[in-house]
Coordinates of N, CA and C in Angstrom, one line a residue:
M1 N -7.7 -5.5 29.5 CA -7.5 -4.1 29.3 C -8.8 -3.5 28.8
K2 N -9.2 -2.4 29.4 CA -10.4 -1.7 29.1 C -10.3 -0.9 27.8
S3 N -11.3 -1.0 27.0 CA -11.3 -0.2 25.8 C -12.1 1.1 26.0
Y4 N -11.9 2.0 25.1 CA -12.7 3.3 25.1 C -13.3 3.5 23.8
S5 N -14.4 4.3 23.9 CA -15.1 4.7 22.7 C -14.5 5.9 22.0
R6 N -13.9 5.7 20.8 CA -13.3 6.8 20.1 C -14.3 7.9 19.8
G7 N -15.5 7.5 19.4 CA -16.5 8.5 19.0 C -16.9 9.4 20.1
L8 N -17.1 8.8 21.3 CA -17.5 9.6 22.4 C -16.4 10.5 22.9
V9 N -15.2 10.0 22.9 CA -14.0 10.8 23.3 C -13.9 12.0 22.3
A10 N -14.0 11.7 21.0 CA -13.8 12.8 20.0 C -14.9 13.8 20.1
A11 N -16.2 13.4 20.3 CA -17.3 14.3 20.5 C -17.1 15.1 21.8
G12 N -16.6 14.5 22.8 CA -16.4 15.3 24.0 C -15.3 16.4 23.9
L13 N -14.2 16.0 23.2 CA -13.2 17.0 23.0 C -13.6 18.1 22.0
V14 N -14.4 17.8 21.0 CA -15.0 18.8 20.1 C -15.9 19.8 20.9
L15 N -16.8 19.2 21.7 CA -17.7 20.1 22.5 C -16.9 21.0 23.5
I16 N -15.9 20.5 24.1 CA -15.1 21.3 25.0 C -14.4 22.4 24.2
M17 N -13.8 22.1 23.1 CA -13.1 23.2 22.3 C -14.1 24.2 21.8
V18 N -15.3 23.8 21.3 CA -16.3 24.7 20.8 C -16.8 25.6 22.0
S19 N -16.9 25.0 23.2 CA -17.5 25.8 24.3 C -16.6 27.0 24.6
F20 N -15.3 26.9 24.4 CA -14.4 28.1 24.7 C -14.7 29.3 23.8
L21 N -15.3 29.1 22.6 CA -15.7 30.2 21.8 C -16.7 31.1 22.5
F22 N -17.5 30.6 23.4 CA -18.5 31.3 24.1 C -18.0 32.0 25.3
V23 N -16.8 31.7 25.8 CA -16.2 32.3 27.0 C -15.2 33.3 26.6
F24 N -14.6 33.2 25.4 CA -13.5 34.2 25.0 C -14.0 35.6 25.1
P25 N -15.2 36.0 24.7 CA -15.6 37.4 24.8 C -15.5 38.0 26.2
Y26 N -15.9 37.1 27.2 CA -15.9 37.6 28.6 C -14.4 37.8 29.1
V27 N -13.5 36.8 28.7 CA -12.2 37.0 29.1 C -11.5 38.2 28.5
G28 N -11.8 38.4 27.2 CA -11.2 39.6 26.5 C -11.8 40.9 27.1
Y29 N -13.0 40.9 27.4 CA -13.7 42.1 27.9 C -13.1 42.4 29.3
T30 N -12.9 41.4 30.1 CA -12.3 41.6 31.4 C -10.8 42.0 31.4
V31 N -10.1 41.4 30.5 CA -8.6 41.7 30.4 C -8.5 43.2 29.8
N32 N -9.3 43.5 28.9 CA -9.1 44.8 28.2 C -10.0 45.9 28.7
R33 N -10.5 45.7 29.9 CA -11.3 46.8 30.5 C -10.6 48.1 30.7
Q34 N -9.3 48.1 30.8 CA -8.5 49.3 31.0 C -8.5 50.2 29.7
Y35 N -8.9 49.6 28.6 CA -8.9 50.3 27.3 C -10.4 50.7 26.9
A36 N -11.3 50.7 27.9 CA -12.7 51.0 27.6 C -12.9 52.4 27.0
N37 N -12.0 53.3 27.3 CA -12.2 54.7 26.8 C -11.7 55.0 25.4
V38 N -11.1 54.0 24.8 CA -10.6 54.1 23.5 C -11.7 54.3 22.5
T39 N -11.6 55.2 21.6 CA -12.8 55.5 20.7 C -12.8 54.6 19.5
V40 N -11.8 53.8 19.2 CA -11.9 52.9 18.1 C -12.8 51.7 18.4
A41 N -13.5 51.3 17.5 CA -14.4 50.2 17.7 C -13.6 48.9 18.0
P42 N -14.0 48.2 19.0 CA -13.3 47.0 19.4 C -13.4 45.9 18.4
I43 N -12.3 45.1 18.2 CA -12.3 44.0 17.3 C -12.6 42.8 18.1
T44 N -13.6 42.0 17.6 CA -14.0 40.8 18.3 C -13.7 39.6 17.4
M45 N -13.2 38.6 18.0 CA -13.0 37.3 17.2 C -14.3 36.6 16.9
T46 N -15.1 36.5 17.8 CA -16.3 35.7 17.7 C -17.5 36.5 17.3
G47 N -17.6 37.7 17.5 CA -18.7 38.5 17.2 C -19.8 38.5 18.2
L48 N -19.6 37.8 19.4 CA -20.5 37.7 20.4 C -20.4 38.9 21.4
D49 N -21.6 39.3 21.9 CA -21.6 40.4 22.8 C -21.0 39.9 24.2
P50 N -20.0 40.6 24.7 CA -19.3 40.2 25.9 C -20.2 40.4 27.2
Q51 N -21.3 41.1 27.1 CA -22.1 41.3 28.3 C -23.4 40.5 28.2
N52 N -23.5 39.6 27.3 CA -24.8 38.8 27.2 C -24.6 37.5 28.0
P53 N -25.4 37.4 29.1 CA -25.2 36.2 30.0 C -25.6 34.9 29.3
V54 N -26.3 34.9 28.2 CA -26.7 33.6 27.6 C -25.5 32.9 27.1
N55 N -24.5 33.6 26.7 CA -23.3 33.0 26.2 C -22.6 32.1 27.3
L56 N -22.7 32.6 28.5 CA -22.1 31.8 29.6 C -22.8 30.6 29.9
Y57 N -24.2 30.6 29.7 CA -25.0 29.4 29.9 C -24.6 28.4 28.8
I58 N -24.5 28.9 27.6 CA -24.1 28.0 26.5 C -22.8 27.4 26.7
F59 N -21.8 28.2 27.2 CA -20.5 27.7 27.6 C -20.6 26.6 28.6
V60 N -21.3 26.8 29.6 CA -21.4 25.8 30.7 C -22.0 24.5 30.2
V61 N -23.1 24.6 29.4 CA -23.8 23.4 28.9 C -22.9 22.6 28.0
L62 N -22.2 23.3 27.1 CA -21.3 22.6 26.2 C -20.1 22.0 26.9
F63 N -19.5 22.8 27.8 CA -18.3 22.3 28.5 C -18.6 21.1 29.3
F64 N -19.7 21.1 30.2 CA -19.9 20.0 31.0 C -20.5 18.8 30.2
G65 N -21.2 19.1 29.1 CA -21.6 18.0 28.2 C -20.4 17.3 27.6
G66 N -19.4 18.1 27.2 CA -18.2 17.5 26.7 C -17.4 16.7 27.7
I67 N -17.4 17.2 28.9 CA -16.7 16.5 30.0 C -17.5 15.2 30.2
G68 N -18.8 15.2 30.2 CA -19.6 14.0 30.4 C -19.3 13.0 29.3
L69 N -19.3 13.4 28.1 CA -19.0 12.5 27.0 C -17.6 11.9 27.1
L70 N -16.7 12.8 27.5 CA -15.3 12.4 27.6 C -15.1 11.3 28.7
V71 N -15.8 11.5 29.8 CA -15.7 10.5 30.9 C -16.4 9.3 30.5
K72 N -17.6 9.4 29.9 CA -18.3 8.2 29.4 C -17.5 7.4 28.4
G73 N -16.9 8.1 27.5 CA -16.1 7.4 26.5 C -14.8 6.8 27.0
L74 N -14.2 7.4 28.0 CA -13.0 6.8 28.5 C -13.2 5.6 29.5
F75 N -14.3 5.7 30.2 CA -14.5 4.7 31.2 C -15.7 3.8 30.9
K76 N -15.8 3.4 29.6 CA -16.9 2.6 29.1 C -16.8 1.2 29.6

């Protein structure tokens, strides 16, 4: 029976979960685009600018890094 590395699996899952914090502003901005003319300041959970492309790059790096650690930990 193959064993797996708990540390790598845990690190991979944490990286994947943290990566979603960087993509939530884009999802919220796209979904709520119909309310763009509302004069009340928008409430943001993460405080990240939804139109800053650097956040998407950070999401991609963290997400695929987490997937890599998860695969490496499971198929050790």
